[in-house]
Structures are given as C-alpha cells and as structure tokens.
C-alpha cells in the first residue's frame, strides 16, 4: 500500500483557518480520476491548538480526536506516533509534533499527504545517511511495499518500507519509490479539478475551518434519510473551544434534491444521538447544498462531527 507524505519545511496555520482550498491544491487529482470516490482530510494543527489554547506540539502527539484538538484523525498517522515519539525522531529526524498542518488523500491504496513540518535535509542526512543516486532515502526492506517483521520500529510498526526524497524546500515520504518520484515532480491537476471537492473546499474556507473531512462518492446504498443521493459531503470545525461550531455540507445533484433532504433532516435530526451532544443545531439549504451546523457547549466532544464520519452515521452516508 503506497503512503505518501510531502513535507514542506516552511509555512504554518492561519490565525482564523480557511486554507483548505490552497492546501488541497497540493494533492494530485489522479486518484480521483482513477476511482469514483475518495476521502480527503485537512488538519491545521497550529490553528486548532491556538483555538483550544494548548501547545500544538504536545496536543498533536497526545490526541487529535474528540478529546484533543477536535481535528479529524490522520489516516496516515492515526496515533500521532505518540507511542514512542523519541524513537521515531531518532529514526526519522522528526515526528508529527513538528507539523503545523497536514492534508491527506486518505483512500487506500492512494494514501497521499502534504504537510508543513519543521525538518531539513541536514536532519534527514544525519538520521538516514546520504540519499541514493536517485535522490531517495530508503528505510526497511530493499524491495518496495514489502514487510519484514524482524525489522519493526515505532515508525514502521509492521517492518514495512519507507522512502523519502526532497525537492527545493519540500520533503516527500512514501512506501514505494514510484509515487514518491511522481509526487516530487508533480505537474498535473490537483483534486480541486473535481467540482465537488472545489465547492466543498470553498465552503469550508468560508466557514474558516481548521479541520475537515471531505468525501466524494457514495458511502452506502441507503441511509433511510436522504431523498436523493448526494455527490459529496464535508465536515469541518471552526471557532475557539468556547464557541466551537461543526459544519456539515451535503452537496446534491440538484436544488430540489437538497431541499427534499433538508426537509427530512429537520424531522429526524432531533432523534439522532448527536442532537443530545450539542448545544443547538440548524439545517439550511444553499442551492444544491444542505448546510447543517452544530454549536458546541462545554460538554460537547470537540470532534463530534468527525465521529459521525468515522462510524458511518446515517447523517453522513448516501441513499
């Protein structure tokens, strides 16, 4: 399974959030063209930590989920490498705690991420030795996408391969060389060429989201709620911890489908468990998009919206 991380040595979170489209532009559109659907994730760790009033490095390692910053869990780094951060740093030269933001195309096998991480080429040389003639640092088995359980580390928990390369100010990490080299010289369209991704990214930016999940394509055949299949959805979170808001955008093929879905949601949402976890909720229609807002209170889990996606709640699945 190819996993790819492009790490920029500069950059950081904005004070208000709202960089989703700009950072999605760093992800190739090839996986979306090759598959009818996909999942994207956006984690602005620095801005989320500022909103929560906590230290970003400690928070990134401690928890990215409902009990931490309220960000979606990274598919590529689900535990933030918290199990043994010192060992990871010793092997790689950096950990997720050094990241200020991360975006991912997180649908296997096309697991691709781009992030801003405080790391340099000298760090990589010091930890990994000199790169090979093709400019690639190789960790793990010699052949790509192999596993050697006798060579397991906190970074490579199954003894899998890891490949790194650099170009200008960016560092790329993958499980195999081919996608790593392709990403290093990326010159194709980004995921924003997809109109669903572009629309949802713009809406997340308008909401000043600092954490988001965007899903394109069907997740289920029938959720018993929506009057018509919707083309994609986005879940985003914004605002300081005391005034946090979770946004849910459901894009339909037509205004009529969106209006019909909104009418159903108005009737059933109050009976969903999430309605008891939030301070208040609202449903509105903006053209072909249903807009749901959950306003948090002190007892609302910070990542309540991303939990809906994680467990496949009917609110986030298709008819």
Short mmCIF file of N, CA and C in Angstrom, two decimals, residues 139-284:
data_model
loop_
_atom_site.label_atom_id
_atom_site.label_comp_id
_atom_site.label_asym_id
_atom_site.label_seq_id
_atom_site.Cartn_x
_atom_site.Cartn_y
_atom_site.Cartn_z
N UNK A 139 14.23 3.25 3.82
CA UNK A 139 14.16 2.59 5.11
C UNK A 139 13.39 1.29 4.94
N UNK A 140 13.78 0.26 5.68
CA UNK A 140 13.06 -1.00 5.61
C UNK A 140 13.55 -1.89 4.49
N UNK A 141 12.75 -2.89 4.08
CA UNK A 141 13.15 -3.84 3.05
C UNK A 141 13.60 -3.16 1.77
N UNK A 142 14.51 -3.80 1.06
CA UNK A 142 15.06 -3.22 -0.17
C UNK A 142 13.99 -3.07 -1.24
N UNK A 143 13.11 -4.06 -1.37
CA UNK A 143 12.04 -4.00 -2.37
C UNK A 143 10.86 -3.22 -1.82
N UNK A 144 10.21 -2.44 -2.68
CA UNK A 144 9.08 -1.62 -2.26
C UNK A 144 7.91 -2.48 -1.79
N UNK A 145 7.12 -1.89 -0.87
CA UNK A 145 5.85 -2.46 -0.42
C UNK A 145 6.00 -3.86 0.16
N UNK A 146 7.15 -4.10 0.80
CA UNK A 146 7.39 -5.38 1.46
C UNK A 146 7.35 -5.18 2.97
N UNK A 147 7.24 -6.28 3.69
CA UNK A 147 7.21 -6.25 5.16
C UNK A 147 8.26 -7.21 5.70
N UNK A 148 9.02 -6.74 6.67
CA UNK A 148 9.99 -7.59 7.38
C UNK A 148 9.72 -7.42 8.86
N UNK A 149 8.99 -8.37 9.44
CA UNK A 149 8.58 -8.24 10.83
C UNK A 149 9.74 -8.30 11.80
N UNK A 150 10.91 -8.72 11.35
CA UNK A 150 12.10 -8.71 12.22
C UNK A 150 12.72 -7.32 12.29
N UNK A 151 12.22 -6.39 11.48
CA UNK A 151 12.77 -5.03 11.42
C UNK A 151 11.68 -4.02 11.79
N UNK A 152 10.83 -4.36 12.75
CA UNK A 152 9.76 -3.44 13.15
C UNK A 152 10.30 -2.35 14.06
N UNK A 153 9.78 -1.14 13.89
CA UNK A 153 10.17 0.01 14.71
C UNK A 153 8.90 0.79 15.06
N UNK A 154 8.96 1.71 16.01
CA UNK A 154 7.78 2.53 16.30
C UNK A 154 7.29 3.32 15.08
N UNK A 155 8.20 3.66 14.18
CA UNK A 155 7.83 4.36 12.95
C UNK A 155 7.26 3.40 11.92
N UNK A 156 7.87 2.23 11.78
CA UNK A 156 7.43 1.21 10.81
C UNK A 156 6.99 -0.01 11.62
N UNK A 157 5.75 0.07 12.10
CA UNK A 157 5.29 -0.88 13.11
C UNK A 157 5.14 -2.30 12.62
N UNK A 158 5.08 -2.48 11.30
CA UNK A 158 4.98 -3.83 10.74
C UNK A 158 6.25 -4.21 9.98
N UNK A 159 7.30 -3.40 10.11
CA UNK A 159 8.52 -3.64 9.36
C UNK A 159 8.37 -3.30 7.89
N UNK A 160 7.46 -2.36 7.58
CA UNK A 160 7.20 -2.00 6.20
C UNK A 160 8.25 -1.03 5.66
N UNK A 161 8.21 -0.79 4.36
CA UNK A 161 9.14 0.12 3.71
C UNK A 161 8.75 1.57 3.94
N UNK A 162 9.75 2.44 3.86
CA UNK A 162 9.52 3.88 3.89
C UNK A 162 10.56 4.53 2.99
N UNK A 163 10.12 5.43 2.12
CA UNK A 163 11.02 6.10 1.17
C UNK A 163 10.87 7.61 1.31
N UNK A 164 11.97 8.33 1.24
CA UNK A 164 11.95 9.79 1.36
C UNK A 164 12.75 10.41 0.23
N UNK A 165 12.34 11.60 -0.20
CA UNK A 165 13.08 12.37 -1.20
C UNK A 165 12.82 13.85 -0.95
N UNK A 166 13.65 14.70 -1.54
CA UNK A 166 13.49 16.14 -1.37
C UNK A 166 13.50 16.83 -2.73
N UNK A 167 12.82 17.97 -2.79
CA UNK A 167 12.86 18.85 -3.95
C UNK A 167 12.63 20.26 -3.46
N UNK A 168 13.59 21.13 -3.71
CA UNK A 168 13.52 22.50 -3.22
C UNK A 168 13.34 22.49 -1.70
N UNK A 169 12.23 23.04 -1.21
CA UNK A 169 12.00 23.12 0.24
C UNK A 169 11.06 22.04 0.74
N UNK A 170 10.79 21.03 -0.07
CA UNK A 170 9.82 20.00 0.33
C UNK A 170 10.49 18.65 0.49
N UNK A 171 9.96 17.88 1.40
CA UNK A 171 10.40 16.50 1.62
C UNK A 171 9.22 15.58 1.37
N UNK A 172 9.46 14.50 0.64
CA UNK A 172 8.40 13.56 0.28
C UNK A 172 8.68 12.21 0.93
N UNK A 173 7.62 11.58 1.43
CA UNK A 173 7.75 10.27 2.07
C UNK A 173 6.69 9.34 1.49
N UNK A 174 7.10 8.10 1.17
CA UNK A 174 6.16 7.13 0.59
C UNK A 174 6.56 5.73 1.00
N UNK A 175 5.70 4.77 0.72
CA UNK A 175 6.02 3.37 0.95
C UNK A 175 6.80 2.78 -0.22
N UNK A 176 6.71 3.42 -1.40
CA UNK A 176 7.40 2.91 -2.58
C UNK A 176 7.95 4.09 -3.38
N UNK A 177 8.90 3.81 -4.27
CA UNK A 177 9.63 4.86 -4.95
C UNK A 177 8.80 5.52 -6.05
N UNK A 178 8.03 4.75 -6.80
CA UNK A 178 7.33 5.31 -7.96
C UNK A 178 6.41 6.48 -7.61
N UNK A 179 5.49 6.35 -6.64
CA UNK A 179 4.64 7.50 -6.32
C UNK A 179 5.43 8.64 -5.69
N UNK A 180 6.53 8.30 -5.02
CA UNK A 180 7.36 9.34 -4.41
C UNK A 180 7.97 10.22 -5.50
N UNK A 181 8.55 9.60 -6.53
CA UNK A 181 9.17 10.37 -7.61
C UNK A 181 8.12 11.13 -8.41
N UNK A 182 6.94 10.52 -8.60
CA UNK A 182 5.87 11.21 -9.33
C UNK A 182 5.42 12.46 -8.58
N UNK A 183 5.32 12.34 -7.26
CA UNK A 183 4.88 13.48 -6.46
C UNK A 183 5.95 14.57 -6.41
N UNK A 184 7.20 14.15 -6.40
CA UNK A 184 8.28 15.13 -6.33
C UNK A 184 8.26 16.07 -7.53
N UNK A 185 7.82 15.55 -8.67
CA UNK A 185 7.77 16.35 -9.90
C UNK A 185 6.33 16.60 -10.33
N UNK A 186 5.44 16.74 -9.37
CA UNK A 186 4.01 16.89 -9.66
C UNK A 186 3.76 18.08 -10.57
N UNK A 187 3.09 17.82 -11.71
CA UNK A 187 2.73 18.91 -12.62
C UNK A 187 1.32 18.73 -13.19
N UNK A 188 0.54 17.83 -12.60
CA UNK A 188 -0.81 17.59 -13.09
C UNK A 188 -1.84 18.40 -12.32
N UNK A 189 -3.11 18.13 -12.61
CA UNK A 189 -4.20 18.83 -11.93
C UNK A 189 -4.28 18.36 -10.48
N UNK A 190 -4.75 19.25 -9.61
CA UNK A 190 -4.95 18.89 -8.21
C UNK A 190 -6.35 18.34 -8.02
N UNK A 191 -6.67 17.92 -6.81
CA UNK A 191 -8.00 17.41 -6.51
C UNK A 191 -9.07 18.49 -6.72
N UNK A 192 -8.66 19.76 -6.77
CA UNK A 192 -9.63 20.84 -6.96
C UNK A 192 -10.22 20.85 -8.36
N UNK A 193 -9.66 20.06 -9.29
CA UNK A 193 -10.27 19.97 -10.61
C UNK A 193 -11.63 19.30 -10.52
N UNK A 194 -11.87 18.54 -9.45
CA UNK A 194 -13.18 17.94 -9.22
C UNK A 194 -14.11 19.01 -8.67
N UNK A 195 -15.26 19.27 -9.34
CA UNK A 195 -16.13 20.36 -8.90
C UNK A 195 -16.71 20.16 -7.51
N UNK A 196 -16.91 18.91 -7.10
CA UNK A 196 -17.43 18.65 -5.75
C UNK A 196 -16.39 19.06 -4.71
N UNK A 197 -15.14 18.63 -4.90
CA UNK A 197 -14.08 19.00 -3.96
C UNK A 197 -13.89 20.51 -3.93
N UNK A 198 -13.88 21.13 -5.10
CA UNK A 198 -13.67 22.57 -5.16
C UNK A 198 -14.76 23.34 -4.42
N UNK A 199 -16.01 22.96 -4.64
CA UNK A 199 -17.13 23.64 -3.99
C UNK A 199 -17.07 23.45 -2.47
N UNK A 200 -16.85 22.22 -2.04
CA UNK A 200 -16.82 21.95 -0.61
C UNK A 200 -15.63 22.61 0.07
N UNK A 201 -14.49 22.65 -0.60
CA UNK A 201 -13.32 23.32 -0.04
C UNK A 201 -13.58 24.81 0.14
N UNK A 202 -14.24 25.42 -0.85
CA UNK A 202 -14.57 26.85 -0.73
C UNK A 202 -15.52 27.10 0.44
N UNK A 203 -16.46 26.21 0.63
CA UNK A 203 -17.41 26.39 1.74
C UNK A 203 -16.71 26.22 3.09
N UNK A 204 -15.78 25.28 3.17
CA UNK A 204 -15.02 25.11 4.40
C UNK A 204 -14.17 26.35 4.67
N UNK A 205 -13.61 26.93 3.62
CA UNK A 205 -12.83 28.14 3.81
C UNK A 205 -13.70 29.30 4.26
N UNK A 206 -14.90 29.42 3.69
CA UNK A 206 -15.81 30.48 4.12
C UNK A 206 -16.19 30.32 5.59
N UNK A 207 -16.22 29.06 6.05
CA UNK A 207 -16.53 28.79 7.46
C UNK A 207 -15.29 28.90 8.35
N UNK A 208 -14.12 29.19 7.74
CA UNK A 208 -12.86 29.30 8.48
C UNK A 208 -12.53 28.02 9.23
N UNK A 209 -12.74 26.89 8.56
CA UNK A 209 -12.48 25.59 9.18
C UNK A 209 -10.98 25.35 9.32
N UNK A 210 -10.57 24.81 10.46
CA UNK A 210 -9.18 24.42 10.65
C UNK A 210 -9.02 22.90 10.72
N UNK A 211 -10.11 22.18 10.61
CA UNK A 211 -10.08 20.73 10.50
C UNK A 211 -11.24 20.29 9.63
N UNK A 212 -11.03 19.32 8.75
CA UNK A 212 -12.12 18.94 7.84
C UNK A 212 -11.90 17.55 7.27
N UNK A 213 -13.01 16.90 6.93
CA UNK A 213 -13.03 15.69 6.12
C UNK A 213 -13.95 15.95 4.94
N UNK A 214 -13.48 15.64 3.73
CA UNK A 214 -14.28 15.77 2.52
C UNK A 214 -14.38 14.40 1.88
N UNK A 215 -15.59 13.98 1.57
CA UNK A 215 -15.82 12.67 0.96
C UNK A 215 -16.55 12.86 -0.36
N UNK A 216 -16.01 12.26 -1.41
CA UNK A 216 -16.61 12.31 -2.73
C UNK A 216 -17.07 10.90 -3.10
N UNK A 217 -18.29 10.77 -3.61
CA UNK A 217 -18.79 9.46 -4.00
C UNK A 217 -19.59 8.80 -2.90
N UNK A 218 -20.22 7.68 -3.24
CA UNK A 218 -21.14 7.01 -2.33
C UNK A 218 -20.42 6.35 -1.17
N UNK A 219 -21.04 6.39 0.00
CA UNK A 219 -20.55 5.65 1.17
C UNK A 219 -21.47 4.49 1.50
N UNK A 220 -22.74 4.55 1.09
CA UNK A 220 -23.69 3.48 1.38
C UNK A 220 -24.82 3.57 0.35
N UNK A 221 -25.54 2.47 0.16
CA UNK A 221 -26.63 2.46 -0.81
C UNK A 221 -27.85 3.21 -0.31
N UNK A 222 -28.13 3.12 0.99
CA UNK A 222 -29.35 3.72 1.52
C UNK A 222 -29.15 4.04 2.99
N UNK A 223 -29.35 5.30 3.34
CA UNK A 223 -29.23 5.65 4.76
C UNK A 223 -30.58 5.88 5.42
N UNK A 224 -31.67 5.73 4.63
CA UNK A 224 -33.00 5.91 5.18
C UNK A 224 -33.38 7.34 5.48
N UNK A 225 -32.50 8.29 5.10
CA UNK A 225 -32.76 9.70 5.42
C UNK A 225 -32.86 10.57 4.17
N UNK A 226 -31.83 10.51 3.31
CA UNK A 226 -31.77 11.46 2.20
C UNK A 226 -32.75 11.10 1.10
N UNK A 227 -33.40 12.12 0.56
CA UNK A 227 -34.37 11.90 -0.50
C UNK A 227 -33.71 11.57 -1.83
N UNK A 228 -32.44 11.93 -1.98
CA UNK A 228 -31.69 11.61 -3.18
C UNK A 228 -30.22 11.51 -2.86
N UNK A 229 -29.52 10.75 -3.65
CA UNK A 229 -28.09 10.57 -3.43
C UNK A 229 -27.38 11.91 -3.51
N UNK A 230 -26.50 12.19 -2.56
CA UNK A 230 -25.71 13.41 -2.69
C UNK A 230 -24.31 13.08 -3.20
N UNK A 231 -23.71 14.05 -3.87
CA UNK A 231 -22.46 13.83 -4.60
C UNK A 231 -21.23 13.86 -3.71
N UNK A 232 -21.35 14.49 -2.56
CA UNK A 232 -20.20 14.60 -1.68
C UNK A 232 -20.59 15.31 -0.41
N UNK A 233 -19.76 15.17 0.59
CA UNK A 233 -20.03 15.85 1.86
C UNK A 233 -18.73 16.35 2.46
N UNK A 234 -18.85 17.35 3.29
CA UNK A 234 -17.71 17.87 4.04
C UNK A 234 -18.12 18.10 5.48
N UNK A 235 -17.25 17.75 6.39
CA UNK A 235 -17.43 18.05 7.80
C UNK A 235 -16.25 18.91 8.21
N UNK A 236 -16.53 20.06 8.81
CA UNK A 236 -15.46 20.96 9.24
C UNK A 236 -15.74 21.52 10.61
N UNK A 237 -14.68 21.94 11.29
CA UNK A 237 -14.82 22.54 12.61
C UNK A 237 -14.11 23.88 12.62
N UNK A 238 -14.69 24.85 13.32
CA UNK A 238 -14.12 26.19 13.40
C UNK A 238 -14.42 26.81 14.76
N UNK A 239 -13.75 27.91 15.05
CA UNK A 239 -14.02 28.67 16.26
C UNK A 239 -13.20 28.24 17.45
N UNK A 240 -13.03 29.13 18.42
CA UNK A 240 -12.32 28.79 19.66
C UNK A 240 -13.11 27.75 20.45
N UNK A 241 -12.44 27.11 21.42
CA UNK A 241 -13.05 25.99 22.13
C UNK A 241 -14.38 26.37 22.79
N UNK A 242 -14.50 27.60 23.28
CA UNK A 242 -15.73 28.02 23.97
C UNK A 242 -16.86 28.32 22.99
N UNK A 243 -16.54 28.48 21.71
CA UNK A 243 -17.57 28.82 20.71
C UNK A 243 -17.45 27.94 19.48
N UNK A 244 -17.01 26.70 19.66
CA UNK A 244 -16.74 25.82 18.53
C UNK A 244 -18.02 25.47 17.78
N UNK A 245 -17.90 25.42 16.44
CA UNK A 245 -19.02 25.07 15.57
C UNK A 245 -18.57 23.97 14.62
N UNK A 246 -19.38 22.93 14.49
CA UNK A 246 -19.15 21.90 13.49
C UNK A 246 -20.10 22.14 12.32
N UNK A 247 -19.53 22.13 11.12
CA UNK A 247 -20.30 22.39 9.89
C UNK A 247 -20.38 21.10 9.09
N UNK A 248 -21.57 20.83 8.57
CA UNK A 248 -21.78 19.68 7.70
C UNK A 248 -22.39 20.18 6.40
N UNK A 249 -21.68 19.97 5.27
CA UNK A 249 -22.16 20.38 3.96
C UNK A 249 -22.42 19.13 3.13
N UNK A 250 -23.64 19.00 2.60
CA UNK A 250 -24.02 17.84 1.80
C UNK A 250 -24.43 18.35 0.42
N UNK A 251 -23.60 18.08 -0.57
CA UNK A 251 -23.84 18.60 -1.93
C UNK A 251 -24.61 17.58 -2.75
N UNK A 252 -25.74 18.04 -3.30
CA UNK A 252 -26.60 17.21 -4.12
C UNK A 252 -26.47 17.56 -5.60
N UNK A 253 -27.08 16.73 -6.44
CA UNK A 253 -27.04 16.98 -7.88
C UNK A 253 -27.97 18.11 -8.29
N UNK A 254 -28.96 18.43 -7.46
CA UNK A 254 -29.93 19.47 -7.83
C UNK A 254 -30.41 20.20 -6.58
N UNK A 255 -30.96 21.40 -6.79
CA UNK A 255 -31.54 22.16 -5.69
C UNK A 255 -32.73 21.41 -5.09
N UNK A 256 -33.51 20.74 -5.96
CA UNK A 256 -34.69 20.03 -5.47
C UNK A 256 -34.30 18.89 -4.54
N UNK A 257 -33.25 18.15 -4.90
CA UNK A 257 -32.79 17.05 -4.04
C UNK A 257 -32.31 17.59 -2.69
N UNK A 258 -31.62 18.72 -2.72
CA UNK A 258 -31.14 19.31 -1.48
C UNK A 258 -32.30 19.75 -0.59
N UNK A 259 -33.29 20.37 -1.18
CA UNK A 259 -34.45 20.82 -0.40
C UNK A 259 -35.20 19.66 0.22
N UNK A 260 -35.35 18.57 -0.56
CA UNK A 260 -36.04 17.39 -0.05
C UNK A 260 -35.26 16.76 1.10
N UNK A 261 -33.95 16.70 0.97
CA UNK A 261 -33.12 16.13 2.03
C UNK A 261 -33.20 16.97 3.29
N UNK A 262 -33.14 18.29 3.13
CA UNK A 262 -33.21 19.19 4.29
C UNK A 262 -34.52 19.00 5.04
N UNK A 263 -35.62 18.82 4.32
CA UNK A 263 -36.91 18.62 4.97
C UNK A 263 -36.92 17.35 5.81
N UNK A 264 -36.28 16.29 5.30
CA UNK A 264 -36.20 15.04 6.06
C UNK A 264 -35.32 15.24 7.29
N UNK A 265 -34.19 15.91 7.13
CA UNK A 265 -33.30 16.12 8.26
C UNK A 265 -33.97 16.90 9.37
N UNK A 266 -34.77 17.88 9.02
CA UNK A 266 -35.48 18.67 10.02
C UNK A 266 -36.36 17.79 10.90
N UNK A 267 -36.89 16.72 10.30
CA UNK A 267 -37.81 15.85 11.02
C UNK A 267 -37.09 14.83 11.91
N UNK A 268 -35.91 14.37 11.47
CA UNK A 268 -35.28 13.24 12.15
C UNK A 268 -34.05 13.60 12.97
N UNK A 269 -33.44 14.76 12.70
CA UNK A 269 -32.18 15.07 13.36
C UNK A 269 -32.32 15.14 14.87
N UNK A 270 -33.43 15.63 15.34
CA UNK A 270 -33.61 15.76 16.79
C UNK A 270 -33.61 14.41 17.49
N UNK A 271 -33.84 13.33 16.74
CA UNK A 271 -33.85 12.00 17.35
C UNK A 271 -32.50 11.30 17.23
N UNK A 272 -31.54 11.92 16.53
CA UNK A 272 -30.22 11.33 16.40
C UNK A 272 -29.40 11.59 17.67
N UNK A 273 -28.50 10.67 18.05
CA UNK A 273 -27.70 10.87 19.26
C UNK A 273 -26.92 12.17 19.28
N UNK A 274 -26.47 12.62 18.11
CA UNK A 274 -25.66 13.83 18.07
C UNK A 274 -26.42 15.04 18.59
N UNK A 275 -27.75 15.04 18.45
CA UNK A 275 -28.55 16.18 18.90
C UNK A 275 -28.47 16.35 20.41
N UNK A 276 -28.16 15.27 21.12
CA UNK A 276 -28.04 15.35 22.58
C UNK A 276 -26.63 15.73 23.02
N UNK A 277 -25.69 15.75 22.07
CA UNK A 277 -24.31 16.08 22.40
C UNK A 277 -23.97 17.55 22.16
N UNK A 278 -24.81 18.25 21.41
CA UNK A 278 -24.52 19.63 21.04
C UNK A 278 -25.48 20.58 21.74
N UNK A 279 -25.09 21.86 21.78
CA UNK A 279 -25.94 22.86 22.41
C UNK A 279 -27.15 23.18 21.55
N UNK A 280 -26.94 23.24 20.23
CA UNK A 280 -28.04 23.52 19.30
C UNK A 280 -27.62 23.09 17.91
N UNK A 281 -28.61 22.96 17.03
CA UNK A 281 -28.31 22.61 15.64
C UNK A 281 -29.29 23.33 14.73
N UNK A 282 -28.88 23.45 13.46
CA UNK A 282 -29.74 24.09 12.46
C UNK A 282 -29.52 23.43 11.12
N UNK A 283 -30.54 23.50 10.28
CA UNK A 283 -30.48 22.96 8.92
C UNK A 283 -30.92 24.04 7.96
N UNK A 284 -30.15 24.26 6.90
CA UNK A 284 -30.48 25.26 5.89
C UNK A 284 -30.13 24.69 4.52
#
